[in-house]
mmCIF file of C-alpha atoms and ligand atoms in Angstrom:
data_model
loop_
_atom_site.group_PDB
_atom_site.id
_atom_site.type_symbol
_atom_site.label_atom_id
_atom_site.label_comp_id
_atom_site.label_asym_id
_atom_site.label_seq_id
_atom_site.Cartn_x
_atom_site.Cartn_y
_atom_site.Cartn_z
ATOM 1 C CA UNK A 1 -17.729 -23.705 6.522
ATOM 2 C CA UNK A 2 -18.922 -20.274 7.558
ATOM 3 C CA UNK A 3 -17.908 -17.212 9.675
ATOM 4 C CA UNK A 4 -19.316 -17.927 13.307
ATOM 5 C CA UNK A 5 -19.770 -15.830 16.059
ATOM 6 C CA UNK A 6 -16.760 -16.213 18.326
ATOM 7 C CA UNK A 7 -18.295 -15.552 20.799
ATOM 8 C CA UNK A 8 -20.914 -18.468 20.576
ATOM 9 C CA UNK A 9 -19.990 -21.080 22.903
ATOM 10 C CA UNK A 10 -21.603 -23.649 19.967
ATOM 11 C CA UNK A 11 -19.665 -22.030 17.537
ATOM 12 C CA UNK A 12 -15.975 -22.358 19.994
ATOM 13 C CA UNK A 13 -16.827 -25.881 20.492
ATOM 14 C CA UNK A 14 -17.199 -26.640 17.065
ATOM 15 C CA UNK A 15 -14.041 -24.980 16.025
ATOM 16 C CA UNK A 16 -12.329 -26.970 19.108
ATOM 17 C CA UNK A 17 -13.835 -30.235 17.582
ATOM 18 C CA UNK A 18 -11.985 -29.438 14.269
ATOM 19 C CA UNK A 19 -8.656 -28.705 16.178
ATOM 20 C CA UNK A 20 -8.671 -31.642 17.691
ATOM 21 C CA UNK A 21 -9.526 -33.481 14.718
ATOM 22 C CA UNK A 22 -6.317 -32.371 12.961
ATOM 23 C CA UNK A 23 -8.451 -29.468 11.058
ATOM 24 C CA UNK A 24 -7.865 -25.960 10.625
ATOM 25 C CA UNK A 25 -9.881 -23.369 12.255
ATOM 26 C CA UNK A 26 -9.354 -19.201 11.632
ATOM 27 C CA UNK A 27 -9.645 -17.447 14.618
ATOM 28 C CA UNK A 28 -9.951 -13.798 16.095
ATOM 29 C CA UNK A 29 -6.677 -12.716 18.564
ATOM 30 C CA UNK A 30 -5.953 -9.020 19.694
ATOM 31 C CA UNK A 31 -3.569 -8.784 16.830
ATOM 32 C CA UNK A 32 -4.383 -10.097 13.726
ATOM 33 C CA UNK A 33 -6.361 -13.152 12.887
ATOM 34 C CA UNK A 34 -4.514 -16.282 13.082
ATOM 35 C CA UNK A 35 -4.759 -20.219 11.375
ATOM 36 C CA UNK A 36 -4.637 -22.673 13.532
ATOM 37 C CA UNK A 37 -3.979 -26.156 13.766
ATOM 38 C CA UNK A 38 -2.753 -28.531 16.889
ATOM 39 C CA UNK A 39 1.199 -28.037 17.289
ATOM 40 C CA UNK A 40 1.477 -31.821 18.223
ATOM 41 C CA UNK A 41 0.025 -32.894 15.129
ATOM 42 C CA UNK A 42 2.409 -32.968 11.893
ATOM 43 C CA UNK A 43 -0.192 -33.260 9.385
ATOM 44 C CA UNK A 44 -2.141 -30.924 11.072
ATOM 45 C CA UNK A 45 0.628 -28.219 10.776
ATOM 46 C CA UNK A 46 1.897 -28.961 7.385
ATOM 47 C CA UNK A 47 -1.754 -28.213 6.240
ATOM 48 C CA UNK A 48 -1.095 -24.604 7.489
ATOM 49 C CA UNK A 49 2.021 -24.380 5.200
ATOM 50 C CA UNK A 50 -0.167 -25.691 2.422
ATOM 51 C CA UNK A 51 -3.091 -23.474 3.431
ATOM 52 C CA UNK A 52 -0.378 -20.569 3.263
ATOM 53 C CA UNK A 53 1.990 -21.002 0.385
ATOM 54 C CA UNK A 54 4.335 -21.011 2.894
ATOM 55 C CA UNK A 55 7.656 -22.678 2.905
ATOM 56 C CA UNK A 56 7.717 -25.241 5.202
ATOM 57 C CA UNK A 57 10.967 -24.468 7.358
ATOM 58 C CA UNK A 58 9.690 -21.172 8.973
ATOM 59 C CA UNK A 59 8.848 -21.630 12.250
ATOM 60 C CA UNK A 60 5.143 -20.665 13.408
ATOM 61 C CA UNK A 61 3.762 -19.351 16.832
ATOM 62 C CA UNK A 62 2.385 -21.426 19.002
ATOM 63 C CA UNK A 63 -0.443 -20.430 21.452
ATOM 64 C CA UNK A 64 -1.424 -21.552 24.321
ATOM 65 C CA UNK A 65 -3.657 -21.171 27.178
ATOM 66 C CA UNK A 66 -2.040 -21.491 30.520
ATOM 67 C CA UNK A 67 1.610 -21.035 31.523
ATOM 68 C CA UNK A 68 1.715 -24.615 32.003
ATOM 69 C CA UNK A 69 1.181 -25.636 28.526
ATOM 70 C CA UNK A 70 3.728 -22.993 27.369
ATOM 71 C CA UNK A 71 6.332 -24.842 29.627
ATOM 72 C CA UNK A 72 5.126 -28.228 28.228
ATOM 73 C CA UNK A 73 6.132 -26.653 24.361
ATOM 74 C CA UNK A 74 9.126 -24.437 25.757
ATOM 75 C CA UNK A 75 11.660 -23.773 28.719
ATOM 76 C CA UNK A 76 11.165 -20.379 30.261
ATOM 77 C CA UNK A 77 13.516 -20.929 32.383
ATOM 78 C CA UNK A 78 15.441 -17.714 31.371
ATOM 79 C CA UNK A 79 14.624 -14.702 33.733
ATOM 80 C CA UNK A 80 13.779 -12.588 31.116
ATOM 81 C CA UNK A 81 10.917 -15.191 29.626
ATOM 82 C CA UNK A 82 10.033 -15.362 32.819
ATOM 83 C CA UNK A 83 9.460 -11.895 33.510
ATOM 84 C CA UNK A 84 7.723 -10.915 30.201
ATOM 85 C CA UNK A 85 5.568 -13.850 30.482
ATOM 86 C CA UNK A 86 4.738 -12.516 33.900
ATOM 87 C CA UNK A 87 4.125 -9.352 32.792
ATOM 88 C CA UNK A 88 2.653 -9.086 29.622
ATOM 89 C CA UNK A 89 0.452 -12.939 29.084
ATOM 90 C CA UNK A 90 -1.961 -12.950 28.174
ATOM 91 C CA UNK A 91 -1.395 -10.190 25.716
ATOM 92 C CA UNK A 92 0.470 -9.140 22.384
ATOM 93 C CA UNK A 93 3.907 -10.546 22.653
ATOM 94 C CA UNK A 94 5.681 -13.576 21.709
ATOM 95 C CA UNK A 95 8.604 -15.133 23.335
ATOM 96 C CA UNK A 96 11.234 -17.738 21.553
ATOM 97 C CA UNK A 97 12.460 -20.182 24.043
ATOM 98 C CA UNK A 98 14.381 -23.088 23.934
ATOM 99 C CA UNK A 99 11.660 -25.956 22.674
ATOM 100 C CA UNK A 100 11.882 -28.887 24.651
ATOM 101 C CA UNK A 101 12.790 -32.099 22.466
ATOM 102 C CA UNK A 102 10.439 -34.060 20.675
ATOM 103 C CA UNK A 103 7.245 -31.564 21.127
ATOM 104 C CA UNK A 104 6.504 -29.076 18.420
ATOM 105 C CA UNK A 105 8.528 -29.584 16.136
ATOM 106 C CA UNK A 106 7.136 -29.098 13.069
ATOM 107 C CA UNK A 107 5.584 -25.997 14.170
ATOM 108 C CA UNK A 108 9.179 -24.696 15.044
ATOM 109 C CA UNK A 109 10.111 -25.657 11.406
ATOM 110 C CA UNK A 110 12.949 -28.199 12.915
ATOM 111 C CA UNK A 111 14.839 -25.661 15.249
ATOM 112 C CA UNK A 112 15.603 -26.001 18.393
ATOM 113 C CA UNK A 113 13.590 -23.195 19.604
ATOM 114 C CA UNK A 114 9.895 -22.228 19.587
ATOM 115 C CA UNK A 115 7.634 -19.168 19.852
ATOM 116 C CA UNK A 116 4.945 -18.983 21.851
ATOM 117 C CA UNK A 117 2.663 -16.409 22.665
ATOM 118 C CA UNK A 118 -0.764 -16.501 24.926
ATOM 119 C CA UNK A 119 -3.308 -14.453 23.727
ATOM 120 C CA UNK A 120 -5.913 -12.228 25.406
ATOM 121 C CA UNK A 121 -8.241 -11.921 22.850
ATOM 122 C CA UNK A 122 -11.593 -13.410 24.056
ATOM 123 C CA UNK A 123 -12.250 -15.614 21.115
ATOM 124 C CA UNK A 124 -9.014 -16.805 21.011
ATOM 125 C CA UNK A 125 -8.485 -17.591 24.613
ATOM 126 C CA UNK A 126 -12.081 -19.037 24.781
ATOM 127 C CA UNK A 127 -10.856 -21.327 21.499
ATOM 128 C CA UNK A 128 -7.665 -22.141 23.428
ATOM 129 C CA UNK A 129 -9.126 -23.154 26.670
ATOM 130 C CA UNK A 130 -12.167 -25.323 24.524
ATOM 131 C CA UNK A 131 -9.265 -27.208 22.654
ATOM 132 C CA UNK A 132 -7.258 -27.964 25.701
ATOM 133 C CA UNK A 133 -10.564 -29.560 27.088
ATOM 134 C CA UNK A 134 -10.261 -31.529 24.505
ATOM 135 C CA UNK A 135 -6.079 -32.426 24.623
ATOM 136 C CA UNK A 136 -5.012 -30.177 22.552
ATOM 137 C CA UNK A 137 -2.253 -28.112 24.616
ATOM 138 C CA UNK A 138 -1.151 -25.488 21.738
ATOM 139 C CA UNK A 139 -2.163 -24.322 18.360
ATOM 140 C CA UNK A 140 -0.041 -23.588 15.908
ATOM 141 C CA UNK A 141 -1.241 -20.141 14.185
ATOM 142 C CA UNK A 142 0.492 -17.994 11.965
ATOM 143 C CA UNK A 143 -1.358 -14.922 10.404
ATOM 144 C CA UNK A 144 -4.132 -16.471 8.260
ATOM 145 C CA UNK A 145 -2.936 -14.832 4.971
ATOM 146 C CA UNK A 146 -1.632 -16.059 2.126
ATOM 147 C CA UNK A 147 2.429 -16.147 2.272
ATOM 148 C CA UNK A 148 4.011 -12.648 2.129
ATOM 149 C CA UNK A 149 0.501 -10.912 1.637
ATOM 150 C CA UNK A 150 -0.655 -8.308 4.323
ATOM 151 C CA UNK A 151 -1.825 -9.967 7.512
ATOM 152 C CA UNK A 152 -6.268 -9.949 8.324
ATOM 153 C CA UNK A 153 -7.625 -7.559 10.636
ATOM 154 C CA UNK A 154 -11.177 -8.672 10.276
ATOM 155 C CA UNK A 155 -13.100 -12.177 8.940
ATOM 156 C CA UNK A 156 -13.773 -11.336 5.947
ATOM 157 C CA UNK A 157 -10.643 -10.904 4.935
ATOM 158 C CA UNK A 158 -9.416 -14.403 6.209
ATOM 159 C CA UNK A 159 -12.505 -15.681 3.706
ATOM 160 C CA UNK A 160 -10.969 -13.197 0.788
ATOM 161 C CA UNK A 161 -7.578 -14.875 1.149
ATOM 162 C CA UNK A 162 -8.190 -18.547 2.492
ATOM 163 C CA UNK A 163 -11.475 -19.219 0.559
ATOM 164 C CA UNK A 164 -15.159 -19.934 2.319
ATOM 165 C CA UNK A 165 -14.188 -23.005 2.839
ATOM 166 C CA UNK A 166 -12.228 -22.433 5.646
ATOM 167 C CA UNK A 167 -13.895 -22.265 9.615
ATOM 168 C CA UNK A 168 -13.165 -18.709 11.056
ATOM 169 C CA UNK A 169 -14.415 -17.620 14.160
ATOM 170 C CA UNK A 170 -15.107 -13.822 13.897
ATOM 171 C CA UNK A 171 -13.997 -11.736 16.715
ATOM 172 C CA UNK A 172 -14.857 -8.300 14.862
ATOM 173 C CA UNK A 173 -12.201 -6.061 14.183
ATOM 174 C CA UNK A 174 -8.522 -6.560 16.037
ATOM 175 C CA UNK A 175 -8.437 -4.269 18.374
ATOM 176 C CA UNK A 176 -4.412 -3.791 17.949
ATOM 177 C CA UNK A 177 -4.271 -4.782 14.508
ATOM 178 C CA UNK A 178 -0.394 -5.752 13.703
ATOM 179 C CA UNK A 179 1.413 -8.791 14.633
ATOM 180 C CA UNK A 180 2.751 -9.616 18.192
ATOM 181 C CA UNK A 181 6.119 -7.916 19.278
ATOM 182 C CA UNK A 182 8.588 -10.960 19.144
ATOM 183 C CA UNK A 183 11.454 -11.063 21.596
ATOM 184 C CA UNK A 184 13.848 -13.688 21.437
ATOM 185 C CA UNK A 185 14.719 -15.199 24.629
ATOM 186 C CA UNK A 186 17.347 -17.909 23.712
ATOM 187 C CA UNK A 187 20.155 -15.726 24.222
ATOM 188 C CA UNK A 188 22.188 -14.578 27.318
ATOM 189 C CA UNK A 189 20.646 -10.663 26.444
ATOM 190 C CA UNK A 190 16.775 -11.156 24.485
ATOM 191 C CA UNK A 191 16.552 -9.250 21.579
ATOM 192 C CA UNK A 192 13.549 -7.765 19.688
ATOM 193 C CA UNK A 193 13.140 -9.827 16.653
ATOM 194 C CA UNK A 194 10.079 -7.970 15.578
ATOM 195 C CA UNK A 195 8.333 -4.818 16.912
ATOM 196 C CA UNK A 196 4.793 -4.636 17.702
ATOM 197 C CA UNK A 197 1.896 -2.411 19.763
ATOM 198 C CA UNK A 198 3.396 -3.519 23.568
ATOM 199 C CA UNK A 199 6.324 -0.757 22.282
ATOM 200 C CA UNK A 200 10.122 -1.434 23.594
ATOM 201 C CA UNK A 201 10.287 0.750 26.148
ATOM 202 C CA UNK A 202 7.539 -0.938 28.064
ATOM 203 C CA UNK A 203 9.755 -4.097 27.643
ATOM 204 C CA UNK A 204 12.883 -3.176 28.547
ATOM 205 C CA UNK A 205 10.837 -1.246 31.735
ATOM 206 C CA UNK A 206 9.556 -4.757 32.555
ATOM 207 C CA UNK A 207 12.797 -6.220 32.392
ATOM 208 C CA UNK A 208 15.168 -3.467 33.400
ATOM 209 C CA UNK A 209 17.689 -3.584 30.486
ATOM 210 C CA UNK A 210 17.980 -2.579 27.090
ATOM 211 C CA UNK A 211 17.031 -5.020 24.261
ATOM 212 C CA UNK A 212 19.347 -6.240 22.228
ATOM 213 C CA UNK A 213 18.417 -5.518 18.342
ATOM 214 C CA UNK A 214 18.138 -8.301 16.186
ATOM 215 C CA UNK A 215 21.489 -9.403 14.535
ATOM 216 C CA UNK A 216 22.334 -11.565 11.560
ATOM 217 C CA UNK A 217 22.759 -14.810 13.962
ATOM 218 C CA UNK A 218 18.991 -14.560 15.131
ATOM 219 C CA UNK A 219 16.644 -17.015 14.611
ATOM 220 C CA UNK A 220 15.263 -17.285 11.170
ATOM 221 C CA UNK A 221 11.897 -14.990 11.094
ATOM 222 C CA UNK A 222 9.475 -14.724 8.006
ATOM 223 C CA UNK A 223 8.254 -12.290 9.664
ATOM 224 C CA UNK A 224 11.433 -10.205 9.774
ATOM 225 C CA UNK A 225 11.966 -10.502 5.676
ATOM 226 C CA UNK A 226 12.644 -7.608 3.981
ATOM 227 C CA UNK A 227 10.036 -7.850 1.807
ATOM 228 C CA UNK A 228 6.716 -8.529 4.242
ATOM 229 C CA UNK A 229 2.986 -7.121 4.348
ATOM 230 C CA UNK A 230 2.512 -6.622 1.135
ATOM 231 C CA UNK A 231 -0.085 -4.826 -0.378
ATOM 232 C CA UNK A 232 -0.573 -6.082 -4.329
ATOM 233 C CA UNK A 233 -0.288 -2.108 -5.095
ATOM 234 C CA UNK A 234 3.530 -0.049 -5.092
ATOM 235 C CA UNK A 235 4.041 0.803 -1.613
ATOM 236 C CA UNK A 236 5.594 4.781 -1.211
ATOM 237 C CA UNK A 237 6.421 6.148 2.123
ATOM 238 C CA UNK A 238 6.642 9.959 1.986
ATOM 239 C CA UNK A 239 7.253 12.482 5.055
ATOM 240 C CA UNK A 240 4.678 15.325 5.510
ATOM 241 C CA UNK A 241 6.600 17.884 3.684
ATOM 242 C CA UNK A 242 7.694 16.274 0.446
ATOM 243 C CA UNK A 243 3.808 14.570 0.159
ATOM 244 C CA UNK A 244 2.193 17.989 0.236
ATOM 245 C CA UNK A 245 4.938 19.369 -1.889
ATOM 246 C CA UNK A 246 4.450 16.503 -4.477
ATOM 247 C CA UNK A 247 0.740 16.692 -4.448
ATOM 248 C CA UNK A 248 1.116 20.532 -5.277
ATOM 249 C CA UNK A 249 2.513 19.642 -8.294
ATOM 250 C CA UNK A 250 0.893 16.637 -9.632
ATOM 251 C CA UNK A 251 -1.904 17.684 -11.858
ATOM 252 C CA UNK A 252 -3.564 14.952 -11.687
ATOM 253 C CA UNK A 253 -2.634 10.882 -11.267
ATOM 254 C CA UNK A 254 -2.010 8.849 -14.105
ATOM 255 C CA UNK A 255 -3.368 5.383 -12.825
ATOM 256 C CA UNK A 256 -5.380 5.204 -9.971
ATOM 257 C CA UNK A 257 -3.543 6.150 -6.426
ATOM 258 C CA UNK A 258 -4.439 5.642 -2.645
ATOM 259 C CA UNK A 259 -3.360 8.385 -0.074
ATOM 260 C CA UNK A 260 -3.092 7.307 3.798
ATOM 261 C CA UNK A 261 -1.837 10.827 5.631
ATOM 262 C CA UNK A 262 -2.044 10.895 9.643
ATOM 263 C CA UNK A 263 -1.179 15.047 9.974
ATOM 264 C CA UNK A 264 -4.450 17.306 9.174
ATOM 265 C CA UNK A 265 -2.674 19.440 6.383
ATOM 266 C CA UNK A 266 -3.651 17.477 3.290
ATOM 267 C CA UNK A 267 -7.142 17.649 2.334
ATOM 268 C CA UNK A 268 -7.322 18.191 -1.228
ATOM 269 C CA UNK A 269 -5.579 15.727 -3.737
ATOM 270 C CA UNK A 270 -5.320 15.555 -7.492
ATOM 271 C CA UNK A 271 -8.003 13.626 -9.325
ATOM 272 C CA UNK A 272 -7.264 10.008 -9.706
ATOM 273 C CA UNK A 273 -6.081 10.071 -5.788
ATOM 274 C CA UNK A 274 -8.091 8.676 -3.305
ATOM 275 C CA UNK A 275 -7.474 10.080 0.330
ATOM 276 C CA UNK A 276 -8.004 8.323 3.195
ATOM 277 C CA UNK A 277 -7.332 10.224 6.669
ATOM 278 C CA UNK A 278 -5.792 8.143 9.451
ATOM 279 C CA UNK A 279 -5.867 8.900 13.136
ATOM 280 C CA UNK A 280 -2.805 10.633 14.283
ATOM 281 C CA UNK A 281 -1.997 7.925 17.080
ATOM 282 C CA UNK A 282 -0.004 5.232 16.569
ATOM 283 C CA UNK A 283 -2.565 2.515 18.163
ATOM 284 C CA UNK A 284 -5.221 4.751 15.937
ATOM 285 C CA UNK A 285 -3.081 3.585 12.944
ATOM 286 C CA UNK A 286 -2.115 -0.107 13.493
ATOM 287 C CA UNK A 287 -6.152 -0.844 13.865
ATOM 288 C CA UNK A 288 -6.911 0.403 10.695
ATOM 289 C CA UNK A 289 -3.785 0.143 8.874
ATOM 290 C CA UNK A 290 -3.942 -3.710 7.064
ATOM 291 C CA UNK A 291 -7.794 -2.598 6.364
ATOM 292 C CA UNK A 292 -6.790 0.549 4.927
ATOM 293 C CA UNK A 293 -4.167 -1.344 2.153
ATOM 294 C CA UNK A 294 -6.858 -4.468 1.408
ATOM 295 C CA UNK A 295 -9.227 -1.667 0.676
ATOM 296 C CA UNK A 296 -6.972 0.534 -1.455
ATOM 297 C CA UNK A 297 -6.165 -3.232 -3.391
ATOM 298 C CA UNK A 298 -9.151 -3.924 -3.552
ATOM 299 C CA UNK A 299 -9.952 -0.472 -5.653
ATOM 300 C CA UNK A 300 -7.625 -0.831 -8.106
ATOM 301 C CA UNK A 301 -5.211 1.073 -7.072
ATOM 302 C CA UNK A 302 -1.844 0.559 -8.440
ATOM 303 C CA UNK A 303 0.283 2.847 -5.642
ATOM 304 C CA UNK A 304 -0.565 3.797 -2.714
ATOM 305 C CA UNK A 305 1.480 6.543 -0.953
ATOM 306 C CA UNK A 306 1.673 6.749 2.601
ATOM 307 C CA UNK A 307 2.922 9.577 5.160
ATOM 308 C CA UNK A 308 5.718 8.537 6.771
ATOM 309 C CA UNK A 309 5.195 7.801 10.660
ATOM 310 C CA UNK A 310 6.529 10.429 13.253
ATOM 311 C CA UNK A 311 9.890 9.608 15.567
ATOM 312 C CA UNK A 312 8.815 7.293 18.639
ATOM 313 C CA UNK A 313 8.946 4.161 19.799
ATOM 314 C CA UNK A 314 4.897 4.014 19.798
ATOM 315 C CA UNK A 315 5.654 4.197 16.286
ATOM 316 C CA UNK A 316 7.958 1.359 15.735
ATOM 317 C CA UNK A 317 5.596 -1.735 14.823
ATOM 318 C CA UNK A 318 3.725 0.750 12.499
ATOM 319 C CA UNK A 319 6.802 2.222 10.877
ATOM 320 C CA UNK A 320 8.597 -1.803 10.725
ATOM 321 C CA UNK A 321 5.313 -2.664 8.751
ATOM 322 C CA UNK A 322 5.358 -0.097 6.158
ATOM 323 C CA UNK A 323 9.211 0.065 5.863
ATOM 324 C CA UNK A 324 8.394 -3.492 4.736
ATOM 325 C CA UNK A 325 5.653 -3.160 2.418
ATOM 326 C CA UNK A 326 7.867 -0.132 0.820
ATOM 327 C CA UNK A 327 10.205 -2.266 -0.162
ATOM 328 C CA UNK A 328 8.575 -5.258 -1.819
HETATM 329 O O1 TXA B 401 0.313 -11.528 16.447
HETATM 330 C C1 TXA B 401 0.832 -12.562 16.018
HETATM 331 O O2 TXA B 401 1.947 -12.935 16.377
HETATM 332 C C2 TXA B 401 0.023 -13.373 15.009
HETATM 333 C C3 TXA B 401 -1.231 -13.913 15.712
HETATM 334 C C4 TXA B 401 -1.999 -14.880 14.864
HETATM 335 O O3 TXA B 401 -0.871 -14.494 16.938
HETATM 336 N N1 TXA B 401 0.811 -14.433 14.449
HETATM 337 C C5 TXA B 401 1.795 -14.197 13.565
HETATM 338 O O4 TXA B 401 2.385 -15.341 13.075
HETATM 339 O O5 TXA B 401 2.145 -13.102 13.218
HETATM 340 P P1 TXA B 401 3.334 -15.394 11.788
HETATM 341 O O6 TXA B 401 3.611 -16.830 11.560
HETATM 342 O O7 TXA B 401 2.733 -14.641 10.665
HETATM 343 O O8 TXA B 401 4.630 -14.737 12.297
HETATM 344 C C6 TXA B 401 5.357 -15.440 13.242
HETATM 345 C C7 TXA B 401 6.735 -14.950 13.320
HETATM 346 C C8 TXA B 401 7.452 -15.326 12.048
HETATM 347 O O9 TXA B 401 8.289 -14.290 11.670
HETATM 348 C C9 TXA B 401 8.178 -16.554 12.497
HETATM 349 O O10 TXA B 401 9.231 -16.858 11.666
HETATM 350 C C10 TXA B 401 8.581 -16.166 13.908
HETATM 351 O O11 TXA B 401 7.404 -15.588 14.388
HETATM 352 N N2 TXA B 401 8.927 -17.312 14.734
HETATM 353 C C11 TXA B 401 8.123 -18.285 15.176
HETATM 354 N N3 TXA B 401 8.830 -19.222 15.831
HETATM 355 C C12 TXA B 401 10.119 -18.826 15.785
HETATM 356 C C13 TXA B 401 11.353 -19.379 16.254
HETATM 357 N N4 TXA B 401 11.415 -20.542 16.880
HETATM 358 N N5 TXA B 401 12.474 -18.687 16.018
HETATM 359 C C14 TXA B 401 12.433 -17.513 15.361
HETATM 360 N N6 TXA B 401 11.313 -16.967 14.894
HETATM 361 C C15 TXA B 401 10.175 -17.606 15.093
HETATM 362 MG MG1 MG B 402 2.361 -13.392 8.999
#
């Protein structure tokens, strides 16, 4: 099946019809692009893992559409789930709650807890709400990549990793562009399990403490693996100084080489580098920043060095990323 317009009420229909049939649909969210399947359906899900090459004890998100079907998957019973549902659903955070037995459980992977996360994306919301016309209260949707691999920002690259095969519905480009900011809420203090765009400090204003970080007892996280978002290229993270003072004295690069900088200083590179010139804002980044390392891939290249992110917590879901793809 095709790329459709997501925002085609045909086209949301028809990918609602496949949900509820137990089929997988791609789909659009303000993050990255997601594959879904219903969470009550076991088949369903374990086609994901399939889909994915993912093992099939890591827990996946589930979204929903209305608070009320996030209670029917979790408890958010907690004040702080509570509050952060409050405040920032629909939108780019995920909670972990204590799943309620005997729903969901293959989309947690078995535990006893369960993400969920209600997007604001229209596509995805419009999916969401067409599915639950149809009974389907949550859909299970991890990033619709292949397992490990750097997470899609636009359709084409669900289509480039999941084959044509697959039923996306194309919301453009994400407007944020990395994953959700997970916070797990199934401890006395929640914890950030992964940081995203909605930056801590916006969090912990919400909720009037300070986050816990996550420990070694947290919930198992795929997402939180050391060696995440990769690119198929060498990943090298570089601060301003030493990159300009390496490219000074390369003469020229010995296999072909991808350049992402953010400060306005570098503008000439050695032949064989290919420079690519990032916004200087951290939401500038995160849009363009899977794009930027499918495209450099999809060159050739065989490293691609990247400028180091400034101090700040704006920073933190950019720097987590590439901290990650450095060191696969
Ligand atoms: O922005 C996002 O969150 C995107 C879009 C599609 O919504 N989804 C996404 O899903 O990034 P995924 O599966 O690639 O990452 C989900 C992360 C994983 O690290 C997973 O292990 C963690 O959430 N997670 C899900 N349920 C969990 C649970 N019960 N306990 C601990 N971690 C959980
Ligand atoms: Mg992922």
């Amino acid at each position: 099946m095709p790329i459709l317009d997501g925002l085609d009420p045909a086209a949301q229909a028809a990918a609602a019809d496949v949900l509820a049939a137990g089929g997988l649909v791609a789909f659009a969210t303000e993050t990255v692009y997601g594959l879904g399947a219903r969470a009550d359906d076991d088949a369903a899900v374990a086609a994901i893992f399939t889909a994915k090459g993912r093992p099939a004890d890591h827990p996946l998100i589930v979204h929903v559409a209305t608070l009320d079907d996030a209670q029917h998957f979790g408890d958010l019973s907690h004040p702080a789930a509570l509050r952060l549902a409050e405040r920032f659903w629909p939108g780019p955070l995920t909670l972990i709650v204590p799943r309620r037995p005997g729903v969901g459980t293959a989309a947690a992977g078995g535990q006893g807890s369960i993400g969920l996360r209600m997007p604001s994306h229209p596509v995805a919301r419009a999916l969401l709400l067409a599915a639950a016309a149809r009974g389907v209260r949550g859909v299970a949707a991890p990033s619709a990549n292949r397992f490990g691999r750097v997470s899609p920002t636009r359709a084409s690259h669900v289509t480039d990793e999941l084959g044509p095969d697959l039923l996306v519905l194309d919301g453009g480009d994400c407007p944020l562009g990395i994953e959700s900011a997970i916070v797990d809420c199934t401890r006395d203090k929640p914890a950030l399990l992964r940081p995203g765009m909605l930056d801590r400090t916006a969090i912990e204003a919400a909720l009037g403490t300070a986050l816990q970080a996550a420990g070694p007892d947290a919930p198992r996280a795929s997402g939180t693996l050391e060696a995440h978002y990769a690119p198929q290229a060498r990943l090298r993270l570089l601060d301003g100084p030493m990159l300009r003072s390496a490219l000074e004295v390369l003469q020229g690069a010995p296999v072909p080489q991808g350049l992402a900088v953010y400060s306005r200083t570098v503008r000439q590179v050695p032949r064989g580098i290919t420079l690519r010139a990032m916004p200087d804002d951290a939401g500038g980044v995160a849009h363009e920043l899977f794009a930027v390392l499918r495209d450099f891939d999809l060159a050739g290249m065989r490293l691609i060095w990247v400028e180091a992110p400034p101090p700040g917590p704006q920073w933190d879901g950019v720097r987590d990323r590439l901290a990650r793809a450095a060191a696969a």
